[in-house]
Each structure stands twice: as structure tokens, then as C-alpha cells.
PDB file of C-alpha atoms and ligand atoms in Angstrom:
ATOM      1  CA  MET A   1       0.000   0.000   0.000  1.00  0.00           C
ATOM      2  CA  SER A   2       1.451   3.295  -0.976  1.00  0.00           C
ATOM      3  CA  ALA A   3      -1.115   5.552   0.693  1.00  0.00           C
ATOM      4  CA  PRO A   4      -0.561   6.564   4.323  1.00  0.00           C
ATOM      5  CA  LEU A   5      -2.686   4.905   6.937  1.00  0.00           C
ATOM      6  CA  ILE A   6      -6.395   5.027   7.638  1.00  0.00           C
ATOM      7  CA  GLN A   7      -6.441   5.589  11.395  1.00  0.00           C
ATOM      8  CA  GLY A   8      -9.827   4.178  12.387  1.00  0.00           C
ATOM      9  CA  LEU A   9     -13.392   5.450  12.535  1.00  0.00           C
ATOM     10  CA  HIS A  10     -14.128   9.161  12.158  1.00  0.00           C
ATOM     11  CA  HIS A  11     -17.924   9.371  12.390  1.00  0.00           C
ATOM     12  CA  VAL A  12     -21.119   7.451  11.791  1.00  0.00           C
ATOM     13  CA  THR A  13     -24.152   9.128  10.233  1.00  0.00           C
ATOM     14  CA  ALA A  14     -27.691   7.831  10.775  1.00  0.00           C
ATOM     15  CA  VAL A  15     -31.262   8.863  10.038  1.00  0.00           C
ATOM     16  CA  CYS A  16     -33.684   9.722  12.824  1.00  0.00           C
ATOM     17  CA  GLY A  17     -37.209  11.060  13.137  1.00  0.00           C
ATOM     18  CA  ALA A  18     -38.181  13.992  15.356  1.00  0.00           C
ATOM     19  CA  PRO A  19     -35.047  16.018  16.166  1.00  0.00           C
ATOM     20  CA  GLN A  20     -36.161  16.961  19.711  1.00  0.00           C
ATOM     21  CA  ARG A  21     -36.611  13.319  20.681  1.00  0.00           C
ATOM     22  CA  ASN A  22     -33.215  12.515  19.212  1.00  0.00           C
ATOM     23  CA  PHE A  23     -31.621  15.408  21.094  1.00  0.00           C
ATOM     24  CA  ASP A  24     -33.265  14.430  24.376  1.00  0.00           C
ATOM     25  CA  PHE A  25     -31.951  10.892  24.032  1.00  0.00           C
ATOM     26  CA  TYR A  26     -28.366  11.544  22.942  1.00  0.00           C
ATOM     27  CA  SER A  27     -27.708  14.738  24.853  1.00  0.00           C
ATOM     28  CA  GLY A  28     -30.049  14.338  27.818  1.00  0.00           C
ATOM     29  CA  LEU A  29     -29.956  10.619  28.522  1.00  0.00           C
ATOM     30  CA  LEU A  30     -26.668   9.471  26.977  1.00  0.00           C
ATOM     31  CA  GLY A  31     -24.903  12.696  27.993  1.00  0.00           C
ATOM     32  CA  LEU A  32     -23.085  13.277  24.719  1.00  0.00           C
ATOM     33  CA  ARG A  33     -22.176  16.789  23.702  1.00  0.00           C
ATOM     34  CA  LEU A  34     -24.033  18.341  20.777  1.00  0.00           C
ATOM     35  CA  VAL A  35     -20.859  19.687  19.161  1.00  0.00           C
ATOM     36  CA  LYS A  36     -22.515  21.048  16.041  1.00  0.00           C
ATOM     37  CA  LYS A  37     -25.984  22.160  15.120  1.00  0.00           C
ATOM     38  CA  THR A  38     -26.117  22.738  11.389  1.00  0.00           C
ATOM     39  CA  VAL A  39     -28.216  21.799   8.366  1.00  0.00           C
ATOM     40  CA  ASN A  40     -27.936  19.015   5.839  1.00  0.00           C
ATOM     41  CA  PHE A  41     -25.719  20.684   3.227  1.00  0.00           C
ATOM     42  CA  ASP A  42     -27.698  18.931   0.472  1.00  0.00           C
ATOM     43  CA  ASP A  43     -31.075  19.783   2.030  1.00  0.00           C
ATOM     44  CA  PRO A  44     -30.864  22.935   4.190  1.00  0.00           C
ATOM     45  CA  GLY A  45     -34.490  22.608   5.324  1.00  0.00           C
ATOM     46  CA  THR A  46     -33.422  19.843   7.706  1.00  0.00           C
ATOM     47  CA  TYR A  47     -30.952  19.678  10.567  1.00  0.00           C
ATOM     48  CA  HIS A  48     -27.663  17.876  10.695  1.00  0.00           C
ATOM     49  CA  LEU A  49     -26.877  17.183  14.357  1.00  0.00           C
ATOM     50  CA  TYR A  50     -23.442  16.057  15.576  1.00  0.00           C
ATOM     51  CA  TYR A  51     -22.983  14.381  18.966  1.00  0.00           C
ATOM     52  CA  ALA A  52     -19.521  13.605  20.304  1.00  0.00           C
ATOM     53  CA  ASP A  53     -17.244  13.736  23.315  1.00  0.00           C
ATOM     54  CA  GLY A  54     -16.442  17.088  24.928  1.00  0.00           C
ATOM     55  CA  ALA A  55     -13.970  18.060  22.222  1.00  0.00           C
ATOM     56  CA  GLY A  56     -15.614  16.630  19.114  1.00  0.00           C
ATOM     57  CA  THR A  57     -12.798  14.105  18.764  1.00  0.00           C
ATOM     58  CA  PRO A  58     -12.790  12.075  15.531  1.00  0.00           C
ATOM     59  CA  GLY A  59     -13.789   8.552  16.482  1.00  0.00           C
ATOM     60  CA  SER A  60     -16.527   9.770  18.837  1.00  0.00           C
ATOM     61  CA  VAL A  61     -18.818  11.553  16.396  1.00  0.00           C
ATOM     62  CA  LEU A  62     -22.349  10.288  15.735  1.00  0.00           C
ATOM     63  CA  THR A  63     -24.380  12.465  13.405  1.00  0.00           C
ATOM     64  CA  PHE A  64     -28.041  12.462  12.463  1.00  0.00           C
ATOM     65  CA  PHE A  65     -30.192  13.615   9.625  1.00  0.00           C
ATOM     66  CA  PRO A  66     -33.625  14.099  11.230  1.00  0.00           C
ATOM     67  CA  TRP A  67     -36.034  13.207   8.434  1.00  0.00           C
ATOM     68  CA  VAL A  68     -39.381  13.699  10.121  1.00  0.00           C
ATOM     69  CA  GLU A  69     -41.374  12.563   7.090  1.00  0.00           C
ATOM     70  CA  ALA A  70     -39.211   9.550   6.274  1.00  0.00           C
ATOM     71  CA  PRO A  71     -40.539   6.026   6.793  1.00  0.00           C
ATOM     72  CA  ALA A  72     -38.854   3.730   9.274  1.00  0.00           C
ATOM     73  CA  GLY A  73     -35.935   1.915   7.694  1.00  0.00           C
ATOM     74  CA  ARG A  74     -35.156  -1.761   7.960  1.00  0.00           C
ATOM     75  CA  VAL A  75     -31.850  -2.982   9.316  1.00  0.00           C
ATOM     76  CA  GLY A  76     -30.468  -5.674   7.043  1.00  0.00           C
ATOM     77  CA  THR A  77     -27.544  -6.706   4.922  1.00  0.00           C
ATOM     78  CA  GLY A  78     -25.471  -3.996   3.312  1.00  0.00           C
ATOM     79  CA  GLN A  79     -25.781  -1.777   6.375  1.00  0.00           C
ATOM     80  CA  VAL A  80     -24.047  -0.871   9.589  1.00  0.00           C
ATOM     81  CA  SER A  81     -26.218  -2.918  11.951  1.00  0.00           C
ATOM     82  CA  ALA A  82     -24.790  -1.754  15.310  1.00  0.00           C
ATOM     83  CA  ILE A  83     -22.695   1.085  16.703  1.00  0.00           C
ATOM     84  CA  ALA A  84     -20.642   0.300  19.803  1.00  0.00           C
ATOM     85  CA  TYR A  85     -19.284   2.845  22.282  1.00  0.00           C
ATOM     86  CA  ALA A  86     -16.476   2.147  24.748  1.00  0.00           C
ATOM     87  CA  VAL A  87     -17.188   2.618  28.451  1.00  0.00           C
ATOM     88  CA  SER A  88     -15.115   2.021  31.575  1.00  0.00           C
ATOM     89  CA  GLU A  89     -15.794  -0.870  33.954  1.00  0.00           C
ATOM     90  CA  PRO A  90     -17.563   1.392  36.508  1.00  0.00           C
ATOM     91  CA  GLY A  91     -19.309   3.096  33.597  1.00  0.00           C
ATOM     92  CA  PHE A  92     -20.689  -0.237  32.444  1.00  0.00           C
ATOM     93  CA  ALA A  93     -22.503  -0.752  35.740  1.00  0.00           C
ATOM     94  CA  TYR A  94     -23.594   2.882  35.826  1.00  0.00           C
ATOM     95  CA  TRP A  95     -25.152   2.654  32.363  1.00  0.00           C
ATOM     96  CA  GLN A  96     -27.173  -0.426  33.165  1.00  0.00           C
ATOM     97  CA  GLY A  97     -28.644   1.493  36.089  1.00  0.00           C
ATOM     98  CA  ARG A  98     -29.222   4.676  34.111  1.00  0.00           C
ATOM     99  CA  LEU A  99     -30.865   2.910  31.181  1.00  0.00           C
ATOM    100  CA  ALA A 100     -33.118   0.912  33.509  1.00  0.00           C
ATOM    101  CA  ALA A 101     -34.056   4.028  35.490  1.00  0.00           C
ATOM    102  CA  ASN A 102     -35.053   5.717  32.239  1.00  0.00           C
ATOM    103  CA  LYS A 103     -37.007   2.672  31.025  1.00  0.00           C
ATOM    104  CA  VAL A 104     -34.674   1.945  28.122  1.00  0.00           C
ATOM    105  CA  GLU A 105     -34.730  -1.799  27.636  1.00  0.00           C
ATOM    106  CA  PHE A 106     -31.305  -3.357  27.203  1.00  0.00           C
ATOM    107  CA  HIS A 107     -30.020  -6.880  26.617  1.00  0.00           C
ATOM    108  CA  GLY A 108     -27.026  -8.326  28.414  1.00  0.00           C
ATOM    109  CA  PRO A 109     -24.445  -8.231  29.795  1.00  0.00           C
ATOM    110  CA  LYS A 110     -23.249 -10.597  27.098  1.00  0.00           C
ATOM    111  CA  ALA A 111     -19.776 -11.805  26.139  1.00  0.00           C
ATOM    112  CA  ARG A 112     -18.188 -11.449  22.708  1.00  0.00           C
ATOM    113  CA  PHE A 113     -14.561 -12.160  21.954  1.00  0.00           C
ATOM    114  CA  ASP A 114     -12.892 -11.230  25.290  1.00  0.00           C
ATOM    115  CA  GLU A 115     -15.301  -8.416  26.030  1.00  0.00           C
ATOM    116  CA  THR A 116     -18.518  -7.699  27.885  1.00  0.00           C
ATOM    117  CA  TYR A 117     -21.278  -5.616  26.356  1.00  0.00           C
ATOM    118  CA  ILE A 118     -24.934  -4.656  26.484  1.00  0.00           C
ATOM    119  CA  GLU A 119     -27.159  -3.681  23.575  1.00  0.00           C
ATOM    120  CA  PHE A 120     -30.128  -1.357  23.338  1.00  0.00           C
ATOM    121  CA  ALA A 121     -31.872   0.845  20.793  1.00  0.00           C
ATOM    122  CA  ASP A 122     -32.476   4.562  20.496  1.00  0.00           C
ATOM    123  CA  PRO A 123     -36.060   5.884  20.156  1.00  0.00           C
ATOM    124  CA  ASP A 124     -35.953   5.341  16.366  1.00  0.00           C
ATOM    125  CA  GLY A 125     -34.695   1.775  16.722  1.00  0.00           C
ATOM    126  CA  LEU A 126     -31.018   2.406  15.932  1.00  0.00           C
ATOM    127  CA  LYS A 127     -29.008  -0.341  17.580  1.00  0.00           C
ATOM    128  CA  LEU A 128     -26.337   0.746  20.045  1.00  0.00           C
ATOM    129  CA  GLU A 129     -23.900  -1.228  22.168  1.00  0.00           C
ATOM    130  CA  LEU A 130     -21.768  -0.379  25.171  1.00  0.00           C
ATOM    131  CA  VAL A 131     -18.546  -2.367  25.443  1.00  0.00           C
ATOM    132  CA  VAL A 132     -16.149  -2.356  28.374  1.00  0.00           C
ATOM    133  CA  ALA A 133     -12.879  -1.119  26.857  1.00  0.00           C
ATOM    134  CA  ASP A 134     -10.172   1.240  27.984  1.00  0.00           C
ATOM    135  CA  GLN A 135     -10.157   4.199  25.647  1.00  0.00           C
ATOM    136  CA  SER A 136     -10.105   6.860  28.344  1.00  0.00           C
ATOM    137  CA  ALA A 137      -6.890   8.516  27.189  1.00  0.00           C
ATOM    138  CA  ALA A 138      -8.129   9.346  23.716  1.00  0.00           C
ATOM    139  CA  PHE A 139     -11.349  11.170  24.545  1.00  0.00           C
ATOM    140  CA  THR A 140     -12.341  14.320  26.380  1.00  0.00           C
ATOM    141  CA  ALA A 141     -15.086  14.415  28.960  1.00  0.00           C
ATOM    142  CA  TRP A 142     -17.907  16.947  28.583  1.00  0.00           C
ATOM    143  CA  ALA A 143     -18.075  19.108  31.679  1.00  0.00           C
ATOM    144  CA  ASN A 144     -21.736  20.090  31.193  1.00  0.00           C
ATOM    145  CA  SER A 145     -22.966  16.560  30.621  1.00  0.00           C
ATOM    146  CA  PRO A 146     -25.651  15.195  32.955  1.00  0.00           C
ATOM    147  CA  VAL A 147     -23.411  12.100  33.108  1.00  0.00           C
ATOM    148  CA  PRO A 148     -20.376  12.185  35.452  1.00  0.00           C
ATOM    149  CA  ALA A 149     -17.086  12.440  33.549  1.00  0.00           C
ATOM    150  CA  ALA A 150     -15.815   9.020  34.629  1.00  0.00           C
ATOM    151  CA  MET A 151     -18.968   7.354  33.313  1.00  0.00           C
ATOM    152  CA  GLN A 152     -19.188   9.092  29.942  1.00  0.00           C
ATOM    153  CA  PHE A 153     -18.782   7.236  26.652  1.00  0.00           C
ATOM    154  CA  ARG A 154     -15.149   7.060  25.506  1.00  0.00           C
ATOM    155  CA  GLY A 155     -15.746   7.307  21.795  1.00  0.00           C
ATOM    156  CA  PHE A 156     -16.633   4.467  19.478  1.00  0.00           C
ATOM    157  CA  HIS A 157     -15.424   0.970  20.159  1.00  0.00           C
ATOM    158  CA  SER A 158     -16.504  -0.493  16.802  1.00  0.00           C
ATOM    159  CA  VAL A 159     -19.177  -0.766  14.183  1.00  0.00           C
ATOM    160  CA  THR A 160     -20.749  -3.966  12.890  1.00  0.00           C
ATOM    161  CA  LEU A 161     -21.406  -4.391   9.183  1.00  0.00           C
ATOM    162  CA  ALA A 162     -24.201  -6.832   8.317  1.00  0.00           C
ATOM    163  CA  GLU A 163     -23.249  -8.490   5.040  1.00  0.00           C
ATOM    164  CA  SER A 164     -24.641 -11.248   2.829  1.00  0.00           C
ATOM    165  CA  GLY A 165     -21.094 -12.638   2.652  1.00  0.00           C
ATOM    166  CA  VAL A 166     -17.770 -11.816   4.236  1.00  0.00           C
ATOM    167  CA  GLY A 167     -15.309 -12.241   1.361  1.00  0.00           C
ATOM    168  CA  PRO A 168     -15.441  -9.116  -0.778  1.00  0.00           C
ATOM    169  CA  THR A 169     -15.884  -6.725   2.171  1.00  0.00           C
ATOM    170  CA  GLN A 170     -13.048  -8.363   4.040  1.00  0.00           C
ATOM    171  CA  ALA A 171     -10.843  -8.126   0.973  1.00  0.00           C
ATOM    172  CA  LEU A 172     -11.481  -4.389   0.737  1.00  0.00           C
ATOM    173  CA  LEU A 173     -10.681  -3.875   4.420  1.00  0.00           C
ATOM    174  CA  THR A 174      -7.600  -6.062   4.615  1.00  0.00           C
ATOM    175  CA  THR A 175      -6.011  -6.164   1.175  1.00  0.00           C
ATOM    176  CA  GLN A 176      -6.946  -2.689   0.030  1.00  0.00           C
ATOM    177  CA  MET A 177      -7.499  -0.489   3.102  1.00  0.00           C
ATOM    178  CA  GLY A 178      -4.653  -1.937   5.156  1.00  0.00           C
ATOM    179  CA  TRP A 179      -6.703  -3.303   8.065  1.00  0.00           C
ATOM    180  CA  THR A 180      -6.000  -6.641   9.759  1.00  0.00           C
ATOM    181  CA  LEU A 181      -8.320  -9.536  10.545  1.00  0.00           C
ATOM    182  CA  VAL A 182      -7.648  -9.930  14.280  1.00  0.00           C
ATOM    183  CA  LYS A 183     -10.378 -12.258  15.551  1.00  0.00           C
ATOM    184  CA  GLU A 184     -13.103 -14.565  14.392  1.00  0.00           C
ATOM    185  CA  GLN A 185     -15.752 -16.096  16.615  1.00  0.00           C
ATOM    186  CA  ASP A 186     -19.231 -17.444  15.988  1.00  0.00           C
ATOM    187  CA  GLY A 187     -19.167 -16.194  12.431  1.00  0.00           C
ATOM    188  CA  ARG A 188     -18.160 -12.647  13.384  1.00  0.00           C
ATOM    189  CA  PHE A 189     -14.963 -11.292  11.827  1.00  0.00           C
ATOM    190  CA  ARG A 190     -13.145  -8.468  13.615  1.00  0.00           C
ATOM    191  CA  HIS A 191     -10.798  -6.125  11.776  1.00  0.00           C
ATOM    192  CA  ARG A 192      -8.487  -3.531  13.225  1.00  0.00           C
ATOM    193  CA  ALA A 193      -7.070  -0.352  11.709  1.00  0.00           C
ATOM    194  CA  PRO A 194      -3.307  -0.400  11.125  1.00  0.00           C
ATOM    195  CA  THR A 195      -2.653   2.368  13.654  1.00  0.00           C
ATOM    196  CA  ILE A 196      -4.127   0.330  16.547  1.00  0.00           C
ATOM    197  CA  GLY A 197      -5.567   3.493  18.110  1.00  0.00           C
ATOM    198  CA  PRO A 198      -9.004   4.026  19.654  1.00  0.00           C
ATOM    199  CA  ALA A 199     -12.212   3.600  17.666  1.00  0.00           C
ATOM    200  CA  SER A 200     -10.402   1.325  15.254  1.00  0.00           C
ATOM    201  CA  LEU A 201     -12.479  -1.850  14.992  1.00  0.00           C
ATOM    202  CA  VAL A 202     -14.871  -3.007  12.286  1.00  0.00           C
ATOM    203  CA  ASP A 203     -16.762  -6.274  12.699  1.00  0.00           C
ATOM    204  CA  VAL A 204     -18.142  -8.007   9.635  1.00  0.00           C
ATOM    205  CA  LEU A 205     -21.122 -10.205  10.443  1.00  0.00           C
ATOM    206  CA  PRO A 206     -22.316 -12.344   7.540  1.00  0.00           C
ATOM    207  CA  THR A 207     -26.085 -12.838   7.657  1.00  0.00           C
ATOM    208  CA  PRO A 208     -26.708 -14.763   4.418  1.00  0.00           C
ATOM    209  CA  GLY A 209     -30.335 -15.027   3.457  1.00  0.00           C
ATOM    210  CA  ALA A 210     -31.350 -12.092   5.652  1.00  0.00           C
ATOM    211  CA  PRO A 211     -33.273  -9.333   3.896  1.00  0.00           C
ATOM    212  CA  GLY A 212     -31.354  -6.367   2.618  1.00  0.00           C
ATOM    213  CA  GLY A 213     -31.397  -3.186   4.623  1.00  0.00           C
ATOM    214  CA  LEU A 214     -33.739  -0.373   3.628  1.00  0.00           C
ATOM    215  CA  PRO A 215     -32.929   3.265   4.269  1.00  0.00           C
ATOM    216  CA  GLY A 216     -35.094   5.293   6.653  1.00  0.00           C
ATOM    217  CA  THR A 217     -35.281   6.325  10.279  1.00  0.00           C
ATOM    218  CA  GLY A 218     -33.403   4.125  12.725  1.00  0.00           C
ATOM    219  CA  THR A 219     -30.775   3.083  10.194  1.00  0.00           C
ATOM    220  CA  VAL A 220     -27.205   4.102   9.494  1.00  0.00           C
ATOM    221  CA  HIS A 221     -26.587   6.154   6.372  1.00  0.00           C
ATOM    222  CA  HIS A 222     -22.813   5.703   6.178  1.00  0.00           C
ATOM    223  CA  VAL A 223     -19.649   5.135   8.185  1.00  0.00           C
ATOM    224  CA  ALA A 224     -16.589   7.373   7.860  1.00  0.00           C
ATOM    225  CA  PHE A 225     -12.948   6.492   8.418  1.00  0.00           C
ATOM    226  CA  ARG A 226     -10.390   9.053   9.519  1.00  0.00           C
ATOM    227  CA  VAL A 227      -7.161  10.215   7.897  1.00  0.00           C
ATOM    228  CA  ASP A 228      -4.716  12.872   9.038  1.00  0.00           C
ATOM    229  CA  SER A 229      -4.668  15.182   6.019  1.00  0.00           C
ATOM    230  CA  ASP A 230      -6.049  16.149   2.620  1.00  0.00           C
ATOM    231  CA  ALA A 231      -2.921  14.651   1.027  1.00  0.00           C
ATOM    232  CA  THR A 232      -3.587  11.274   2.625  1.00  0.00           C
ATOM    233  CA  GLN A 233      -7.206  11.430   1.528  1.00  0.00           C
ATOM    234  CA  GLN A 234      -6.119  12.224  -2.029  1.00  0.00           C
ATOM    235  CA  ALA A 235      -3.739   9.274  -2.013  1.00  0.00           C
ATOM    236  CA  TRP A 236      -6.616   6.992  -0.963  1.00  0.00           C
ATOM    237  CA  ARG A 237      -8.887   8.490  -3.571  1.00  0.00           C
ATOM    238  CA  ASN A 238      -6.341   7.723  -6.289  1.00  0.00           C
ATOM    239  CA  GLN A 239      -5.682   4.249  -4.982  1.00  0.00           C
ATOM    240  CA  LEU A 240      -9.357   3.291  -4.640  1.00  0.00           C
ATOM    241  CA  ARG A 241     -10.060   4.589  -8.135  1.00  0.00           C
ATOM    242  CA  GLU A 242      -7.186   2.528  -9.520  1.00  0.00           C
ATOM    243  CA  MET A 243      -8.785  -0.494  -7.865  1.00  0.00           C
ATOM    244  CA  GLY A 244     -12.012   0.194  -9.724  1.00  0.00           C
ATOM    245  CA  TYR A 245     -14.107   1.877  -7.037  1.00  0.00           C
ATOM    246  CA  HIS A 246     -16.387   4.734  -7.951  1.00  0.00           C
ATOM    247  CA  VAL A 247     -15.143   7.399  -5.561  1.00  0.00           C
ATOM    248  CA  SER A 248     -16.855  10.766  -5.218  1.00  0.00           C
ATOM    249  CA  PRO A 249     -14.972  14.011  -5.687  1.00  0.00           C
ATOM    250  CA  VAL A 250     -13.699  15.613  -2.477  1.00  0.00           C
ATOM    251  CA  MET A 251     -16.638  17.292  -0.712  1.00  0.00           C
ATOM    252  CA  ASP A 252     -16.119  20.201   1.662  1.00  0.00           C
ATOM    253  CA  ARG A 253     -18.186  19.385   4.768  1.00  0.00           C
ATOM    254  CA  THR A 254     -16.787  22.471   6.582  1.00  0.00           C
ATOM    255  CA  TYR A 255     -15.618  20.404   9.608  1.00  0.00           C
ATOM    256  CA  PHE A 256     -13.813  17.822   7.481  1.00  0.00           C
ATOM    257  CA  HIS A 257     -13.352  16.942   3.838  1.00  0.00           C
ATOM    258  CA  SER A 258     -14.990  13.803   2.526  1.00  0.00           C
ATOM    259  CA  ILE A 259     -14.856  11.217  -0.215  1.00  0.00           C
ATOM    260  CA  TYR A 260     -17.443   8.468  -0.555  1.00  0.00           C
ATOM    261  CA  TYR A 261     -17.464   5.006  -2.092  1.00  0.00           C
ATOM    262  CA  ARG A 262     -19.608   1.908  -1.676  1.00  0.00           C
ATOM    263  CA  GLU A 263     -18.005  -1.255  -0.356  1.00  0.00           C
ATOM    264  CA  PRO A 264     -18.824  -4.479  -2.244  1.00  0.00           C
ATOM    265  CA  GLY A 265     -21.517  -5.507   0.249  1.00  0.00           C
ATOM    266  CA  GLY A 266     -23.382  -2.223  -0.163  1.00  0.00           C
ATOM    267  CA  VAL A 267     -22.396  -0.137   2.868  1.00  0.00           C
ATOM    268  CA  LEU A 268     -21.555   3.460   2.027  1.00  0.00           C
ATOM    269  CA  PHE A 269     -18.005   4.211   3.189  1.00  0.00           C
ATOM    270  CA  GLU A 270     -16.499   7.662   3.588  1.00  0.00           C
ATOM    271  CA  ILE A 271     -12.937   8.788   4.220  1.00  0.00           C
ATOM    272  CA  ALA A 272     -12.923  12.036   6.217  1.00  0.00           C
ATOM    273  CA  THR A 273     -10.027  14.257   7.243  1.00  0.00           C
ATOM    274  CA  ASN A 274      -9.392  14.999  10.932  1.00  0.00           C
ATOM    275  CA  PRO A 275      -8.746  18.683  10.188  1.00  0.00           C
ATOM    276  CA  PRO A 276     -10.117  21.306  10.356  1.00  0.00           C
ATOM    277  CA  GLY A 277     -12.505  20.034  13.068  1.00  0.00           C
ATOM    278  CA  PHE A 278     -15.504  21.522  14.830  1.00  0.00           C
ATOM    279  CA  THR A 279     -13.829  24.690  16.092  1.00  0.00           C
ATOM    280  CA  VAL A 280     -13.443  25.987  12.539  1.00  0.00           C
ATOM    281  CA  ASP A 281     -16.566  28.160  12.830  1.00  0.00           C
ATOM    282  CA  GLU A 282     -17.130  28.631  16.589  1.00  0.00           C
ATOM    283  CA  PRO A 283     -15.078  28.466  19.801  1.00  0.00           C
ATOM    284  CA  ALA A 284     -14.682  25.135  21.596  1.00  0.00           C
ATOM    285  CA  GLY A 285     -16.531  26.445  24.649  1.00  0.00           C
ATOM    286  CA  THR A 286     -19.771  27.224  22.854  1.00  0.00           C
ATOM    287  CA  MET A 287     -19.809  24.529  20.171  1.00  0.00           C
ATOM    288  CA  GLY A 288     -23.297  23.320  19.360  1.00  0.00           C
ATOM    289  CA  THR A 289     -25.211  26.134  21.034  1.00  0.00           C
ATOM    290  CA  SER A 290     -26.175  28.100  17.926  1.00  0.00           C
ATOM    291  CA  LEU A 291     -27.143  27.160  14.390  1.00  0.00           C
ATOM    292  CA  LYS A 292     -24.104  27.176  12.103  1.00  0.00           C
ATOM    293  CA  LEU A 293     -24.584  27.445   8.352  1.00  0.00           C
ATOM    294  CA  PRO A 294     -22.118  27.000   5.521  1.00  0.00           C
ATOM    295  CA  GLU A 295     -21.373  30.193   3.611  1.00  0.00           C
ATOM    296  CA  GLN A 296     -23.717  29.435   0.720  1.00  0.00           C
ATOM    297  CA  TYR A 297     -26.738  29.315   3.066  1.00  0.00           C
ATOM    298  CA  GLU A 298     -25.958  32.356   5.237  1.00  0.00           C
ATOM    299  CA  PRO A 299     -28.049  34.667   3.016  1.00  0.00           C
ATOM    300  CA  LEU A 300     -31.022  32.347   3.678  1.00  0.00           C
ATOM    301  CA  ARG A 301     -30.517  32.184   7.455  1.00  0.00           C
ATOM    302  CA  THR A 302     -33.824  33.811   8.426  1.00  0.00           C
ATOM    303  CA  GLN A 303     -35.889  31.471   6.262  1.00  0.00           C
ATOM    304  CA  ILE A 304     -33.885  28.429   7.304  1.00  0.00           C
ATOM    305  CA  GLU A 305     -34.242  29.210  11.008  1.00  0.00           C
ATOM    306  CA  LYS A 306     -37.971  29.744  10.615  1.00  0.00           C
ATOM    307  CA  ALA A 307     -38.425  26.421   8.813  1.00  0.00           C
ATOM    308  CA  LEU A 308     -36.423  24.303  11.281  1.00  0.00           C
ATOM    309  CA  PRO A 309     -38.203  22.933  14.346  1.00  0.00           C
ATOM    310  CA  SER A 310     -36.958  24.389  17.623  1.00  0.00           C
ATOM    311  CA  LEU A 311     -34.507  22.300  19.604  1.00  0.00           C
ATOM    312  CA  LYS A 312     -34.534  22.859  23.361  1.00  0.00           C
ATOM    313  CA  SER A 313     -32.063  21.602  25.881  1.00  0.00           C
ATOM    314  CA  THR A 314     -33.852  19.658  28.582  1.00  0.00           C
ATOM    315  CA  ALA A 315     -30.689  18.160  30.079  1.00  0.00           C
ATOM    316  CA  ALA A 316     -30.054  18.776  33.745  1.00  0.00           C
TER     317      ALA A 316
HETATM  318 ZN1   ZN B 401     -20.174  11.477   6.723  1.00  0.00          ZN
END
């Protein structure tokens, strides 16, 4: 491989329904920081909400397109079927109590590979997991979270890709993207990014015969991997194109630059740059508190603000 390394996960983007319900769940209950409140750059009549750790660290960023009118999706093959966050050992116990107290049904604790985890769903049915894993050094606590710092999520642990078969997806990850197959158990294949940093695991779970996924609320739209620079991204773009992938042009997403391509099993992959990050258009201390618009939509701010539903913080 000539291109420099893909470091792990950058963000995951999913579709939800009502934005207030989504905000109450991720900010109020799960205690994540809303690090950016903006609009869908391709559809400025709808929000794009970014939840992350206190600093908006790549590898902790879960974003949502609230599509209030969209039908519920169906989780199936060719999709990210679960998003796992890392929590500490005390955090694991804390979360079981907090979820139960808030009447969020969870399953587990269960064991997978050498780890313990629970699984639950958000109000739109998006499947989440909490895995005991030490990633505390890589992520920044959010001081204004309703969740104590020691108990907060420590970024992503992994994502699971549901696939009709493992071969072609695994070949892309290992032969072409430089990841390593590190474990296999009960038909689940775990791959690790070459940098062995946090948020660097992708599980491929073959579910042959299962129905294909359908887009809509409660499903993942795409998963993004992180690279350190535009030059690295360009190298990957060239390399993937040489390998026959249809790769999008570089898109300016304000907070990162993106290229998109579809892996052989159907999941939309993105490679996003770590820079410039979420402080590019507002200070770190006030990230997420006001609506940020890309330059092309600033002239339409009044109309856009009027059309968007209000989003109120109800967190303690
Ligand atoms: Zn993205």
C-alpha cells in the first residue's frame, strides 16, 4: 500500500425522526455533547446534528439527519447494523442502572470475543452497544454533561457491518485499506485499523439469506474512516479509483473533507479528514449552542431558522 494509513473510525451518520426526541436521548440521557448544530448541506431545510465527546474528537462523532417525514428503515444486509461505544468498567454498571431508570430496555451483559457488552436501541430503533474497553486517554469528557465524567462514553469501540457474505468486504478492508483480521468467533470477523488506536475496529457479520437493509429512520446512512490530512485522503482516492471503485470528488463538509465510495456488500463508506474540526466556525466552549450554516446558506438564514423545528435543551 502506498497511501498513508487510515487511522480508524471518524464518524457514523444515521437517520432519525423527530429532532427533539433525538436530542433528548443523545444529549439528555446518553450525555453526549451536541458539538454542532447545522443543516444538511444537500437539504438545508433539515438539521444535521453532531454528537460527540467534549472536544468533538474524531472517532466519537455520531451524526443524524432528522427526516421527520421519512418512513422507518429496515436494518439488514449492506448496512451498519450496530454502533458500539467504549465505556469504563464502573461506567458499564452505571449505564445499566441509568438505562433501567429511564425505562430503556437493554439486553445483556453478554460476552463477545474477550469483552462484555450490552445492547439497546435509540427511540428510532437504531441499535447501540456499550462495550467495556479502555479508551479513556483518547477522549475528552464533557463538563456540562448530565453524566459524570468518569462514566461518559469514551468514543466508538466499533461498528458492525451486516453483510450477505464476508469475502469481498473483508478483501477491501484487509487487502486494500490496510486493516487486519484480528479475531473470528461465531461467524463474526473483527478487523483492526493499522494504527491500533481508539475507535479502530470493524466487525463483519455475515447474515446470508437475511433481507437487505432499507434506508429510513433508525438506520445508518454511512460510516466514515479518519485520515490525518487532505494529502492522505487524495492518495486513498487515487488508490481506490485505480482499484475500480467509484469514488466521489472531495466534498467540503466544513468540519472535514470527505470522499465516498460503496463497499462491495453495499455499505456506504467515507474517508474524512481529521482537520479542520468543529472549532473551525465557533469556539470550543460554545460549540453546538447556535445554528451554524455554511457560507452558501448564510443569506437564507432567516428562512432556514424559521423552517427548522426548535430544539430545546432539557438536560439537567
Ligand atoms: Zn459522513
